[in-house]
mmCIF file of C-alpha atoms in Angstrom:
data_model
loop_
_atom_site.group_PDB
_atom_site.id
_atom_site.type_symbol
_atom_site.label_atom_id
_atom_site.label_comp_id
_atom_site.label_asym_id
_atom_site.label_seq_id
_atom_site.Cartn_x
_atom_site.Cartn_y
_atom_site.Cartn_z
ATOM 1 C CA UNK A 1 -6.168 11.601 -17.762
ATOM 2 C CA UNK A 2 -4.974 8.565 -19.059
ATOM 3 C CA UNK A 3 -5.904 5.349 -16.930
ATOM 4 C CA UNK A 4 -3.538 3.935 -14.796
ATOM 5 C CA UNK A 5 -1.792 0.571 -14.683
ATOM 6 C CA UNK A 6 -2.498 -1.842 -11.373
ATOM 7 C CA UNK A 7 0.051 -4.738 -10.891
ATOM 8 C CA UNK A 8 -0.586 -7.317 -8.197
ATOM 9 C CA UNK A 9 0.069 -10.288 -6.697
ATOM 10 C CA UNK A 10 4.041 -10.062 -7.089
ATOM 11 C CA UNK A 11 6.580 -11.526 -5.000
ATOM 12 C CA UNK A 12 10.014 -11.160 -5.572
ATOM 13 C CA UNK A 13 13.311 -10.601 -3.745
ATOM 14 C CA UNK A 14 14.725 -7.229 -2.139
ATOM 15 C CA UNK A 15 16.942 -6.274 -5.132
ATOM 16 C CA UNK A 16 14.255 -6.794 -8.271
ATOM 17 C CA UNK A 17 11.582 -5.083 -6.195
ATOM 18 C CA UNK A 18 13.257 -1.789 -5.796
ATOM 19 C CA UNK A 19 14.664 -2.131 -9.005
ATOM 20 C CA UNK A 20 11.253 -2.855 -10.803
ATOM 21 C CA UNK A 21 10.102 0.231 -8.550
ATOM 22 C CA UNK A 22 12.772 2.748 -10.518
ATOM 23 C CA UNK A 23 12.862 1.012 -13.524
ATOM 24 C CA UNK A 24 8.792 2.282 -13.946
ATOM 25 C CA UNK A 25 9.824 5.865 -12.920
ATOM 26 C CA UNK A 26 12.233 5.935 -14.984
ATOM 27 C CA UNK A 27 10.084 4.975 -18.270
ATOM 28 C CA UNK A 28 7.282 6.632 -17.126
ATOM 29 C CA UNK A 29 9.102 9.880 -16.683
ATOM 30 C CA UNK A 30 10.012 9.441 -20.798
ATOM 31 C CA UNK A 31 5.979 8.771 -21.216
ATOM 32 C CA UNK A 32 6.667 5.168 -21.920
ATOM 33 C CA UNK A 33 4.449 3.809 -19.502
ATOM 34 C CA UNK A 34 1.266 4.886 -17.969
ATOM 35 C CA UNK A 35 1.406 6.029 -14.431
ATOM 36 C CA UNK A 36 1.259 3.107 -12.485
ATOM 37 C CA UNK A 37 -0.460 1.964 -9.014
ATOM 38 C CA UNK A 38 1.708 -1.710 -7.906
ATOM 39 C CA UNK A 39 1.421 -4.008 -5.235
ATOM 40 C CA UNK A 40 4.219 -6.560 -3.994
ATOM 41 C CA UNK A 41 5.346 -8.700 -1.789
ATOM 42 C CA UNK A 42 9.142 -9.649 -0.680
ATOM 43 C CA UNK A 43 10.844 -13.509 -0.762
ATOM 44 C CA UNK A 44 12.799 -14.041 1.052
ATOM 45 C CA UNK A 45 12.140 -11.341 3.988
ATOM 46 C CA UNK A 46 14.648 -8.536 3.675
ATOM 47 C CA UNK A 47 15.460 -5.210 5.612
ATOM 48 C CA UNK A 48 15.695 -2.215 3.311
ATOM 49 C CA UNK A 49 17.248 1.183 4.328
ATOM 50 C CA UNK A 50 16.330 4.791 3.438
ATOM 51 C CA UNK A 51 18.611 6.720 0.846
ATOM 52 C CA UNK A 52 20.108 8.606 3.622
ATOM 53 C CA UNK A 53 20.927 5.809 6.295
ATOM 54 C CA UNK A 54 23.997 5.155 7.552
ATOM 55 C CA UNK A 55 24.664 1.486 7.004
ATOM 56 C CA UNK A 56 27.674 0.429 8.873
ATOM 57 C CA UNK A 57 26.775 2.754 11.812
ATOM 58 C CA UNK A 58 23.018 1.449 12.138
ATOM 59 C CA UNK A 59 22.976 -1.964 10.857
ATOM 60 C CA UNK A 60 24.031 -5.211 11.854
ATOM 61 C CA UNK A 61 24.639 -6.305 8.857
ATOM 62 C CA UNK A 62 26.687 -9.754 10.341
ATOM 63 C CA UNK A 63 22.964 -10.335 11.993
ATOM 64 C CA UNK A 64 21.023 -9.854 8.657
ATOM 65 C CA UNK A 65 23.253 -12.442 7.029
ATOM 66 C CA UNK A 66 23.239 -14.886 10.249
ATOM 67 C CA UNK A 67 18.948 -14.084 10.033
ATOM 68 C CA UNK A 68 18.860 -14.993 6.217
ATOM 69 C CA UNK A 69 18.174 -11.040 5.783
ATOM 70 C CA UNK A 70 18.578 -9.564 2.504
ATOM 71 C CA UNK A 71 19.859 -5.755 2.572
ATOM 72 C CA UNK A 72 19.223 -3.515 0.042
ATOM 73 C CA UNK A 73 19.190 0.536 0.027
ATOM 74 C CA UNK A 74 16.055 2.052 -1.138
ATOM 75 C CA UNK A 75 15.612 4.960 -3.481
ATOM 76 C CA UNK A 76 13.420 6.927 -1.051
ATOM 77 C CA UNK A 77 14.052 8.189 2.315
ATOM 78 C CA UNK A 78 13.121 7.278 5.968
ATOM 79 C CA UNK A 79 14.445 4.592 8.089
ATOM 80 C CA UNK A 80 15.156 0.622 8.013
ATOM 81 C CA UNK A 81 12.407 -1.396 7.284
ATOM 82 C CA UNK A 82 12.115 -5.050 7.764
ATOM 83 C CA UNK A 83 9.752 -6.388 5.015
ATOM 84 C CA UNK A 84 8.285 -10.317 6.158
ATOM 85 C CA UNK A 85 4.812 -10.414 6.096
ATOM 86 C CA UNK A 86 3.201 -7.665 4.494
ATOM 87 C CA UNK A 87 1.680 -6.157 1.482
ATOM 88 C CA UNK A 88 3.876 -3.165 -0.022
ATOM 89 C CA UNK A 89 2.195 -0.526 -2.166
ATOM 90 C CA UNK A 90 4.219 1.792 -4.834
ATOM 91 C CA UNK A 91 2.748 4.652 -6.695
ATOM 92 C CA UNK A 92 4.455 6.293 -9.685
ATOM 93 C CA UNK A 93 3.320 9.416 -11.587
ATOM 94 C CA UNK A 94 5.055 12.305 -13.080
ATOM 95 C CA UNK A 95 4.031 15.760 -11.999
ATOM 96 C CA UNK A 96 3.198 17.626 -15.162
ATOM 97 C CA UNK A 97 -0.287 15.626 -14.759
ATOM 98 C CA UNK A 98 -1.105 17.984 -11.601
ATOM 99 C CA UNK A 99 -2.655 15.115 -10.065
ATOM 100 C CA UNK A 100 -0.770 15.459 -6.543
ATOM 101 C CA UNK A 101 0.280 18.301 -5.087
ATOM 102 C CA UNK A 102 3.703 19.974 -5.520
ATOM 103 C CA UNK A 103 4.688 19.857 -1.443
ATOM 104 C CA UNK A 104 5.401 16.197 -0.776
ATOM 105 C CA UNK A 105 3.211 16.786 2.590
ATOM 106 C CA UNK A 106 0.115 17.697 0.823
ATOM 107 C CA UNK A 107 0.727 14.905 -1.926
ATOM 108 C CA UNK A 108 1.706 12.455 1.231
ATOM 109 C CA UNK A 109 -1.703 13.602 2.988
ATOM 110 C CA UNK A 110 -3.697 12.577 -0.618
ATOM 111 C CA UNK A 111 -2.602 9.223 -0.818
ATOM 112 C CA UNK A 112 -2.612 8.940 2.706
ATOM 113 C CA UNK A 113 -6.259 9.354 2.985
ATOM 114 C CA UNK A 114 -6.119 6.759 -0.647
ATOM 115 C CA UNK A 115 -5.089 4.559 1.897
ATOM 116 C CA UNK A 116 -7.203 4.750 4.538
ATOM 117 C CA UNK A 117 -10.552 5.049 2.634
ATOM 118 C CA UNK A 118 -9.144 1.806 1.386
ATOM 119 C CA UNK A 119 -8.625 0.224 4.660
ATOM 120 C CA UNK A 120 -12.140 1.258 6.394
ATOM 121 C CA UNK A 121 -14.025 -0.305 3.361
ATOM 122 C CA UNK A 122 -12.426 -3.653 5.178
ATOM 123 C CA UNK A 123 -14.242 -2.463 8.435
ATOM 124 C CA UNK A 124 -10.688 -1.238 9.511
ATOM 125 C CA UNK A 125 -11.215 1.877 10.989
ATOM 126 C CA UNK A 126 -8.257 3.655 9.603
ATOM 127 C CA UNK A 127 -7.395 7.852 10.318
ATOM 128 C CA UNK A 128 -4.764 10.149 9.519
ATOM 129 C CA UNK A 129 -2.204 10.972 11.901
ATOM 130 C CA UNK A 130 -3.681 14.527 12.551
ATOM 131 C CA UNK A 131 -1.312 17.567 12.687
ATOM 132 C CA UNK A 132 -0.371 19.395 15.902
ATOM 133 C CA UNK A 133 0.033 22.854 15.535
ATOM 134 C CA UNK A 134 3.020 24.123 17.422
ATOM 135 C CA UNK A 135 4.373 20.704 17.265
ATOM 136 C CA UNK A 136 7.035 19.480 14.988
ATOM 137 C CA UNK A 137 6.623 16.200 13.051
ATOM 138 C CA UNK A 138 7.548 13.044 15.116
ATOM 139 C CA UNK A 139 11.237 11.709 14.424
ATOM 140 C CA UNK A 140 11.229 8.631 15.997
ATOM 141 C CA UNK A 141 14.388 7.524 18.441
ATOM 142 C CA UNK A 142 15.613 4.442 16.362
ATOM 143 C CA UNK A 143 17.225 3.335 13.113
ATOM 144 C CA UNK A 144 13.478 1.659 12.889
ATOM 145 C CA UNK A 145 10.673 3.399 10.412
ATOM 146 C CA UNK A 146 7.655 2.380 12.758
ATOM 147 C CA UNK A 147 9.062 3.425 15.936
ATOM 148 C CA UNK A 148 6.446 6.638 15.583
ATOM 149 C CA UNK A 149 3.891 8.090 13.022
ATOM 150 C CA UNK A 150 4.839 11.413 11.500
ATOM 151 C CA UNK A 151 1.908 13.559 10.401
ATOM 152 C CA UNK A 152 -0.383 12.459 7.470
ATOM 153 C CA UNK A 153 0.706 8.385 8.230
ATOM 154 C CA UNK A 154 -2.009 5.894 8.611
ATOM 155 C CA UNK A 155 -2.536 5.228 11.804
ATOM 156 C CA UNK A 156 -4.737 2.424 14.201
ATOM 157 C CA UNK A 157 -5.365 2.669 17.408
ATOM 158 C CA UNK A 158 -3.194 5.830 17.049
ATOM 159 C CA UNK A 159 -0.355 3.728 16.200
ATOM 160 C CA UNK A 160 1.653 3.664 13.363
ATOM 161 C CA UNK A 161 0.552 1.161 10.645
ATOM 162 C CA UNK A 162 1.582 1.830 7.202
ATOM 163 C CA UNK A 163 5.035 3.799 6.697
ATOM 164 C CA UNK A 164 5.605 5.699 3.450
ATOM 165 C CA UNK A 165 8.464 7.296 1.698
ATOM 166 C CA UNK A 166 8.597 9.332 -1.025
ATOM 167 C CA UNK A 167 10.887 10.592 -3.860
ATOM 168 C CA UNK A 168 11.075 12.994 -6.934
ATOM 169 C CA UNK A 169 13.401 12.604 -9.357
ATOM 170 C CA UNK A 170 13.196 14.150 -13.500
ATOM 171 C CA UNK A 171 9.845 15.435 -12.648
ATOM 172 C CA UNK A 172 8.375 12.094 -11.585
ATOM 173 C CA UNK A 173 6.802 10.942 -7.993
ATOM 174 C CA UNK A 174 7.503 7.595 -6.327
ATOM 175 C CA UNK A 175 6.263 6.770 -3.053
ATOM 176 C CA UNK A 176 5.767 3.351 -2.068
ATOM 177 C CA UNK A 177 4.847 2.090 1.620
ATOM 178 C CA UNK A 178 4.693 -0.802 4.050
ATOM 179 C CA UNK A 179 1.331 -2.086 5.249
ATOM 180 C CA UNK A 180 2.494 -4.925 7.735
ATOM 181 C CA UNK A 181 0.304 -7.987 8.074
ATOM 182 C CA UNK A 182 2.156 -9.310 11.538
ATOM 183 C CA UNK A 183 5.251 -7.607 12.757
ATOM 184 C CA UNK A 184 8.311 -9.068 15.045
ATOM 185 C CA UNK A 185 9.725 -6.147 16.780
ATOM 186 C CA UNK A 186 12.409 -9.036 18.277
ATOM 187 C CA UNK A 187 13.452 -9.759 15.002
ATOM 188 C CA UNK A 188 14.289 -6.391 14.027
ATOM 189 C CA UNK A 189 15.965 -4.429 16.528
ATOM 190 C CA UNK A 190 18.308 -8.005 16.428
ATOM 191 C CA UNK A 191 19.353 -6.220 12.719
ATOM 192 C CA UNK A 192 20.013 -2.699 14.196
ATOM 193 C CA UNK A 193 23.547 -1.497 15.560
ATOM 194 C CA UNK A 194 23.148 -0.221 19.558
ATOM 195 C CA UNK A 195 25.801 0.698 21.710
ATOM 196 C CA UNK A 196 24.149 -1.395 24.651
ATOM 197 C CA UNK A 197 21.420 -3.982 25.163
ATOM 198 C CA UNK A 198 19.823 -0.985 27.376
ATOM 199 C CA UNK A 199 19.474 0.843 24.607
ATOM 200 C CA UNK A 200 18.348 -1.806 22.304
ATOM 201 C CA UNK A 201 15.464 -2.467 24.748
ATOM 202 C CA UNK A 202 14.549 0.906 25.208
ATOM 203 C CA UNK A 203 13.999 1.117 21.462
ATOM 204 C CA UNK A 204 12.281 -2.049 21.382
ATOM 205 C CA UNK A 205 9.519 -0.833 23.949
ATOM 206 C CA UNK A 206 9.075 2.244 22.290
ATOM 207 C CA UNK A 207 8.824 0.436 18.577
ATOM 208 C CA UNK A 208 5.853 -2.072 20.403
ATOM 209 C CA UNK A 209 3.850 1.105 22.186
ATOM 210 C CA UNK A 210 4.076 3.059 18.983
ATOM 211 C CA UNK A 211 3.869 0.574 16.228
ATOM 212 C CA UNK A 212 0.508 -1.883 15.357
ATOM 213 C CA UNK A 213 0.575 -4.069 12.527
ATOM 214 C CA UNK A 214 -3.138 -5.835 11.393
ATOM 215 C CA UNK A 215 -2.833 -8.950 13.034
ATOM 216 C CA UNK A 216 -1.737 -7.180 16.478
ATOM 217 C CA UNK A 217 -5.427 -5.169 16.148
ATOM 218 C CA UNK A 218 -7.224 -8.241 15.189
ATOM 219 C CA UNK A 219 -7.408 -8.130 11.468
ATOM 220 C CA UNK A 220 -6.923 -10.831 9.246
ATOM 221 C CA UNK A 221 -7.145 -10.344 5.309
ATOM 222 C CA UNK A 222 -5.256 -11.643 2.608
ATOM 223 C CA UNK A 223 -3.182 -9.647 -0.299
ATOM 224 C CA UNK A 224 -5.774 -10.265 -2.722
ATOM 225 C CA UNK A 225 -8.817 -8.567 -0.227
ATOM 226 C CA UNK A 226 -6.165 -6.338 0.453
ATOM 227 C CA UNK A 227 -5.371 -4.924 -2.698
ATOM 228 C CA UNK A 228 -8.799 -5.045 -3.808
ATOM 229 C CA UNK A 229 -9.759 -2.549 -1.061
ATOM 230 C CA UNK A 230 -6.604 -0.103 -1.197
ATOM 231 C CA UNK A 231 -7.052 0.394 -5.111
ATOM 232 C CA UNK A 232 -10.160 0.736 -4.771
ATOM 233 C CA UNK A 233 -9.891 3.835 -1.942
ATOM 234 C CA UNK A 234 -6.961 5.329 -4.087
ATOM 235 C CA UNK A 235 -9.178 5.327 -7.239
ATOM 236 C CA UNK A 236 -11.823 7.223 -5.360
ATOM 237 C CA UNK A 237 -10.087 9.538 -3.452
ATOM 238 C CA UNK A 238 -7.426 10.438 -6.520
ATOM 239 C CA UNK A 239 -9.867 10.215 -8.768
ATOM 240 C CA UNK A 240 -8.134 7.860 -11.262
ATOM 241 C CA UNK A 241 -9.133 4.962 -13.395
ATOM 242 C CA UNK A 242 -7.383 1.826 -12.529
ATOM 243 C CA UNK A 243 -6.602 -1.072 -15.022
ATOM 244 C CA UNK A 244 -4.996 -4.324 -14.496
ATOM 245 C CA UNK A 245 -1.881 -4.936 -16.252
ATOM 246 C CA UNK A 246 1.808 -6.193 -16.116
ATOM 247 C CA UNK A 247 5.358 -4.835 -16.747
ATOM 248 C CA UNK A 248 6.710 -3.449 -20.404
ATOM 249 C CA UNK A 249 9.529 -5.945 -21.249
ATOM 250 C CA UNK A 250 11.308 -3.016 -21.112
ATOM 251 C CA UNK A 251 10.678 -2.564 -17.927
ATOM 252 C CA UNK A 252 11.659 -5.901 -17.231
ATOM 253 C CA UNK A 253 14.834 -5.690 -18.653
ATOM 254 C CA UNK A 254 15.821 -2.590 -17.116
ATOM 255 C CA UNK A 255 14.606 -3.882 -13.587
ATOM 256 C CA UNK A 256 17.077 -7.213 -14.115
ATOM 257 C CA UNK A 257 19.877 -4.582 -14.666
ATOM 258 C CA UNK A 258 18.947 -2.237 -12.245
ATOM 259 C CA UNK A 259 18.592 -5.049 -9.513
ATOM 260 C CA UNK A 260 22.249 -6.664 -10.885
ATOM 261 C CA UNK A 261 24.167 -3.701 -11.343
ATOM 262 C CA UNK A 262 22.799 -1.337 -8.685
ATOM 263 C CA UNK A 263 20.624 -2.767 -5.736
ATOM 264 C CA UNK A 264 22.836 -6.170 -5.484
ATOM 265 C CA UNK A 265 25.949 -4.431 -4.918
ATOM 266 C CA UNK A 266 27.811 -3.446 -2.507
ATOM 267 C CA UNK A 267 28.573 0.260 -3.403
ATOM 268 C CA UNK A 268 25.165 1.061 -3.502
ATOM 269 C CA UNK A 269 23.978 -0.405 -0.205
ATOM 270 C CA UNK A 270 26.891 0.951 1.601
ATOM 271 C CA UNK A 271 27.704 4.063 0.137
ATOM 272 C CA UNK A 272 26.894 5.713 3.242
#
Protein backbone atom coordinates (compact mmCIF):
# COMPACT_ATOMS: atom_id res chain seq x y z
CA UNK A 1 0.00 0.00 0.00
CA UNK A 2 0.84 3.30 -0.86
CA UNK A 3 1.94 5.60 2.18
CA UNK A 4 -0.32 7.85 3.57
CA UNK A 5 -0.42 11.63 3.85
CA UNK A 6 -0.34 13.27 7.67
CA UNK A 7 -1.43 16.99 7.87
CA UNK A 8 -1.06 18.84 11.16
CA UNK A 9 -1.05 21.69 12.99
CA UNK A 10 -4.16 23.38 11.12
CA UNK A 11 -6.52 25.76 12.41
CA UNK A 12 -9.17 27.08 10.54
CA UNK A 13 -12.85 28.05 10.82
CA UNK A 14 -16.05 25.66 10.91
CA UNK A 15 -16.89 26.01 7.18
CA UNK A 16 -13.14 25.35 5.48
CA UNK A 17 -12.60 22.49 7.91
CA UNK A 18 -15.45 20.35 6.84
CA UNK A 19 -15.03 21.47 3.53
CA UNK A 20 -11.21 20.59 3.35
CA UNK A 21 -12.52 17.22 5.04
CA UNK A 22 -14.81 16.35 1.67
CA UNK A 23 -12.86 18.07 -0.63
CA UNK A 24 -9.92 15.06 0.18
CA UNK A 25 -12.64 12.34 -0.16
CA UNK A 26 -13.69 13.50 -2.91
CA UNK A 27 -10.13 13.50 -4.83
CA UNK A 28 -9.06 10.67 -3.18
CA UNK A 29 -12.03 8.64 -4.25
CA UNK A 30 -10.76 9.65 -8.17
CA UNK A 31 -7.08 8.37 -6.89
CA UNK A 32 -5.86 11.90 -6.89
CA UNK A 33 -4.60 11.94 -3.57
CA UNK A 34 -3.16 9.42 -1.28
CA UNK A 35 -5.29 8.31 1.56
CA UNK A 36 -4.86 10.72 4.07
CA UNK A 37 -4.55 10.76 8.10
CA UNK A 38 -5.29 14.96 9.19
CA UNK A 39 -5.31 16.72 12.26
CA UNK A 40 -7.08 20.23 12.96
CA UNK A 41 -8.09 22.54 15.05
CA UNK A 42 -11.24 25.10 14.88
CA UNK A 43 -11.01 29.31 15.12
CA UNK A 44 -13.16 30.61 16.16
CA UNK A 45 -15.02 27.78 18.37
CA UNK A 46 -18.02 26.50 16.47
CA UNK A 47 -20.87 23.86 17.09
CA UNK A 48 -21.25 21.44 14.21
CA UNK A 49 -24.31 19.12 13.71
CA UNK A 50 -24.64 15.55 12.36
CA UNK A 51 -26.11 15.05 8.72
CA UNK A 52 -29.29 13.96 10.20
CA UNK A 53 -30.00 16.68 12.98
CA UNK A 54 -32.75 18.64 13.13
CA UNK A 55 -31.56 22.21 13.29
CA UNK A 56 -34.38 24.47 14.12
CA UNK A 57 -35.89 21.85 16.51
CA UNK A 58 -32.49 21.22 18.51
CA UNK A 59 -30.52 24.27 18.22
CA UNK A 60 -30.49 27.58 19.52
CA UNK A 61 -29.22 28.98 16.88
CA UNK A 62 -30.12 32.91 18.30
CA UNK A 63 -27.63 31.59 21.30
CA UNK A 64 -24.80 30.42 18.91
CA UNK A 65 -24.83 33.82 17.26
CA UNK A 66 -25.25 35.82 20.75
CA UNK A 67 -22.04 33.10 21.94
CA UNK A 68 -19.92 34.05 18.78
CA UNK A 69 -20.77 30.26 17.67
CA UNK A 70 -20.24 29.31 14.22
CA UNK A 71 -22.84 26.55 12.88
CA UNK A 72 -22.11 24.40 10.29
CA UNK A 73 -23.71 20.81 9.30
CA UNK A 74 -21.30 18.06 9.04
CA UNK A 75 -21.08 15.40 6.39
CA UNK A 76 -21.19 12.52 8.89
CA UNK A 77 -23.69 11.54 11.36
CA UNK A 78 -24.19 11.73 15.21
CA UNK A 79 -25.10 14.62 17.28
CA UNK A 80 -24.04 18.46 17.92
CA UNK A 81 -20.70 18.98 18.78
CA UNK A 82 -19.20 22.04 20.22
CA UNK A 83 -15.55 22.24 18.95
CA UNK A 84 -13.30 24.96 21.48
CA UNK A 85 -10.45 23.42 22.73
CA UNK A 86 -9.56 20.32 21.22
CA UNK A 87 -7.62 18.42 18.71
CA UNK A 88 -9.92 16.88 15.82
CA UNK A 89 -8.69 13.87 13.87
CA UNK A 90 -10.07 12.90 10.16
CA UNK A 91 -9.23 9.78 8.33
CA UNK A 92 -9.94 9.28 4.62
CA UNK A 93 -9.45 6.09 2.57
CA UNK A 94 -11.35 4.43 -0.12
CA UNK A 95 -12.40 0.85 0.38
CA UNK A 96 -11.09 -1.04 -2.61
CA UNK A 97 -7.66 -0.93 -0.47
CA UNK A 98 -9.35 -3.54 2.08
CA UNK A 99 -7.63 -1.82 4.74
CA UNK A 100 -10.83 -1.40 7.11
CA UNK A 101 -13.46 -3.49 7.33
CA UNK A 102 -16.69 -3.33 5.27
CA UNK A 103 -19.23 -2.96 8.59
CA UNK A 104 -18.62 0.57 9.82
CA UNK A 105 -18.59 -1.14 13.50
CA UNK A 106 -15.69 -3.31 12.84
CA UNK A 107 -13.84 -0.43 10.84
CA UNK A 108 -15.03 2.03 13.90
CA UNK A 109 -13.54 -0.66 16.46
CA UNK A 110 -9.93 -0.52 14.21
CA UNK A 111 -9.37 2.96 14.45
CA UNK A 112 -10.80 3.03 17.68
CA UNK A 113 -8.17 0.94 19.18
CA UNK A 114 -5.63 3.47 16.51
CA UNK A 115 -6.69 5.77 18.95
CA UNK A 116 -6.24 4.48 22.05
CA UNK A 117 -2.84 2.74 21.51
CA UNK A 118 -2.11 6.32 20.67
CA UNK A 119 -3.33 7.80 23.80
CA UNK A 120 -1.69 5.15 26.40
CA UNK A 121 1.79 5.79 24.76
CA UNK A 122 1.05 9.41 26.62
CA UNK A 123 0.59 7.35 29.92
CA UNK A 124 -3.22 7.88 29.27
CA UNK A 125 -4.71 4.82 30.02
CA UNK A 126 -7.19 4.71 27.25
CA UNK A 127 -9.89 1.38 26.54
CA UNK A 128 -12.57 0.63 24.29
CA UNK A 129 -16.00 0.99 25.28
CA UNK A 130 -16.54 -2.87 25.53
CA UNK A 131 -19.73 -4.44 24.03
CA UNK A 132 -22.63 -5.76 26.12
CA UNK A 133 -24.19 -8.61 24.79
CA UNK A 134 -27.93 -8.41 25.07
CA UNK A 135 -27.57 -4.76 25.26
CA UNK A 136 -28.20 -2.32 22.54
CA UNK A 137 -25.70 0.47 21.76
CA UNK A 138 -26.08 3.59 24.05
CA UNK A 139 -28.19 6.54 22.39
CA UNK A 140 -27.64 9.17 24.56
CA UNK A 141 -30.80 11.51 25.86
CA UNK A 142 -29.62 14.90 24.30
CA UNK A 143 -29.04 16.79 21.06
CA UNK A 144 -25.26 16.52 22.66
CA UNK A 145 -22.62 13.79 21.05
CA UNK A 146 -20.82 13.16 24.51
CA UNK A 147 -23.77 12.74 26.59
CA UNK A 148 -22.82 8.70 26.45
CA UNK A 149 -20.22 6.34 24.74
CA UNK A 150 -21.65 3.93 22.21
CA UNK A 151 -19.68 0.72 21.78
CA UNK A 152 -16.11 0.75 20.27
CA UNK A 153 -15.68 4.82 21.55
CA UNK A 154 -12.66 5.72 23.50
CA UNK A 155 -13.38 5.90 26.72
CA UNK A 156 -11.54 7.23 30.37
CA UNK A 157 -12.55 6.56 33.42
CA UNK A 158 -15.41 4.81 31.52
CA UNK A 159 -16.46 8.04 30.23
CA UNK A 160 -16.79 9.18 26.96
CA UNK A 161 -13.70 11.00 25.54
CA UNK A 162 -13.28 11.05 21.91
CA UNK A 163 -16.62 10.97 19.70
CA UNK A 164 -16.41 9.71 16.11
CA UNK A 165 -18.58 9.73 13.09
CA UNK A 166 -18.30 8.13 10.10
CA UNK A 167 -19.40 8.23 6.41
CA UNK A 168 -19.16 6.35 2.99
CA UNK A 169 -19.80 7.90 0.06
CA UNK A 170 -18.43 6.64 -3.96
CA UNK A 171 -16.64 3.90 -2.27
CA UNK A 172 -14.58 6.10 0.04
CA UNK A 173 -14.44 6.20 4.13
CA UNK A 174 -14.39 9.40 6.18
CA UNK A 175 -14.50 9.39 9.78
CA UNK A 176 -13.16 12.13 11.68
CA UNK A 177 -13.54 12.63 15.64
CA UNK A 178 -13.32 14.99 18.58
CA UNK A 179 -10.64 14.48 21.22
CA UNK A 180 -11.52 17.41 23.71
CA UNK A 181 -8.68 19.07 25.58
CA UNK A 182 -11.16 20.94 28.32
CA UNK A 183 -14.87 20.83 27.85
CA UNK A 184 -17.74 23.45 29.13
CA UNK A 185 -20.82 21.45 29.45
CA UNK A 186 -22.46 25.19 30.51
CA UNK A 187 -21.56 26.47 27.37
CA UNK A 188 -23.16 23.94 25.35
CA UNK A 189 -26.40 22.88 26.50
CA UNK A 190 -26.79 27.14 26.42
CA UNK A 191 -26.72 26.23 22.27
CA UNK A 192 -29.32 23.37 22.49
CA UNK A 193 -33.24 23.90 22.11
CA UNK A 194 -35.20 22.40 25.52
CA UNK A 195 -38.64 22.73 26.25
CA UNK A 196 -37.77 23.66 30.01
CA UNK A 197 -34.76 24.63 32.11
CA UNK A 198 -35.67 21.14 33.95
CA UNK A 199 -34.90 19.49 31.15
CA UNK A 200 -31.92 21.41 30.15
CA UNK A 201 -30.42 20.52 33.57
CA UNK A 202 -31.25 17.10 33.49
CA UNK A 203 -29.24 16.83 30.28
CA UNK A 204 -26.55 18.82 31.62
CA UNK A 205 -25.96 16.33 34.64
CA UNK A 206 -26.11 13.49 32.57
CA UNK A 207 -23.54 15.14 29.77
CA UNK A 208 -20.95 15.87 33.12
CA UNK A 209 -21.41 12.04 34.68
CA UNK A 210 -20.97 10.58 31.25
CA UNK A 211 -18.59 12.80 29.47
CA UNK A 212 -14.52 13.43 30.53
CA UNK A 213 -12.44 15.53 28.51
CA UNK A 214 -8.25 15.39 29.29
CA UNK A 215 -7.97 18.20 31.42
CA UNK A 216 -11.08 16.99 33.66
CA UNK A 217 -8.78 13.50 34.24
CA UNK A 218 -5.68 15.41 34.80
CA UNK A 219 -3.94 15.41 31.50
CA UNK A 220 -2.26 18.12 29.99
CA UNK A 221 -0.54 17.78 26.43
CA UNK A 222 -0.34 19.94 23.63
CA UNK A 223 -1.53 19.29 19.77
CA UNK A 224 1.87 18.74 18.71
CA UNK A 225 2.53 15.69 21.65
CA UNK A 226 -0.80 14.94 20.73
CA UNK A 227 -0.62 14.22 17.27
CA UNK A 228 2.67 12.77 17.57
CA UNK A 229 1.22 9.99 19.77
CA UNK A 230 -2.23 9.32 17.88
CA UNK A 231 -0.35 8.86 14.42
CA UNK A 232 1.85 7.08 15.79
CA UNK A 233 -0.86 4.34 17.46
CA UNK A 234 -2.86 4.50 14.09
CA UNK A 235 0.30 3.61 12.08
CA UNK A 236 0.83 0.61 14.28
CA UNK A 237 -2.33 -0.71 14.78
CA UNK A 238 -3.48 -0.11 10.83
CA UNK A 239 -0.44 -0.95 9.77
CA UNK A 240 0.22 2.06 7.47
CA UNK A 241 3.13 4.25 6.64
CA UNK A 242 2.61 7.80 7.54
CA UNK A 243 4.25 10.84 5.73
CA UNK A 244 4.04 14.43 6.41
CA UNK A 245 2.57 16.52 3.83
CA UNK A 246 0.06 19.35 2.90
CA UNK A 247 -3.06 19.85 0.69
CA UNK A 248 -3.09 19.44 -3.43
CA UNK A 249 -3.97 23.01 -4.61
CA UNK A 250 -6.64 21.25 -5.87
CA UNK A 251 -7.72 20.41 -2.89
CA UNK A 252 -7.47 23.78 -1.81
CA UNK A 253 -9.47 25.15 -4.31
CA UNK A 254 -12.19 22.81 -4.06
CA UNK A 255 -12.25 23.21 -0.13
CA UNK A 256 -12.66 27.33 -0.70
CA UNK A 257 -15.72 26.35 -2.87
CA UNK A 258 -16.99 23.73 -0.93
CA UNK A 259 -16.78 25.91 2.34
CA UNK A 260 -18.45 29.12 0.15
CA UNK A 261 -20.98 27.43 -1.69
CA UNK A 262 -22.01 24.58 0.61
CA UNK A 263 -20.99 24.67 4.41
CA UNK A 264 -21.50 28.70 4.66
CA UNK A 265 -24.95 28.60 3.59
CA UNK A 266 -27.90 28.49 4.82
CA UNK A 267 -29.61 25.63 2.82
CA UNK A 268 -27.16 23.32 3.80
CA UNK A 269 -27.07 23.90 7.55
CA UNK A 270 -30.75 23.99 7.76
CA UNK A 271 -32.01 21.70 5.38
CA UNK A 272 -33.40 19.71 8.06
Amino acid sequence: MQPWRLITNSSSNAFYNMAVDEAIMILHSKNEVPPTLRFYSWKPAALSLGYFQKTKKEIDYQNCQKEGIDLVRRLTGGRAILHDRELTYSLIIREDYKLLANSIEKSYQQISRGLVSGLQQLGIPAELKAVERGKKAPLGHSAACFDAPSWYEVILDNKKLIGSAQRRKNGTILQHGSLPLTMNAEKIFKLLNYSSEEQRKKARRTFSLKSTSLKKAGYNFSHSELENAIAAGLAQVLGIELEKSKLTEAENELAKKLASEKYKSQNWNFKR
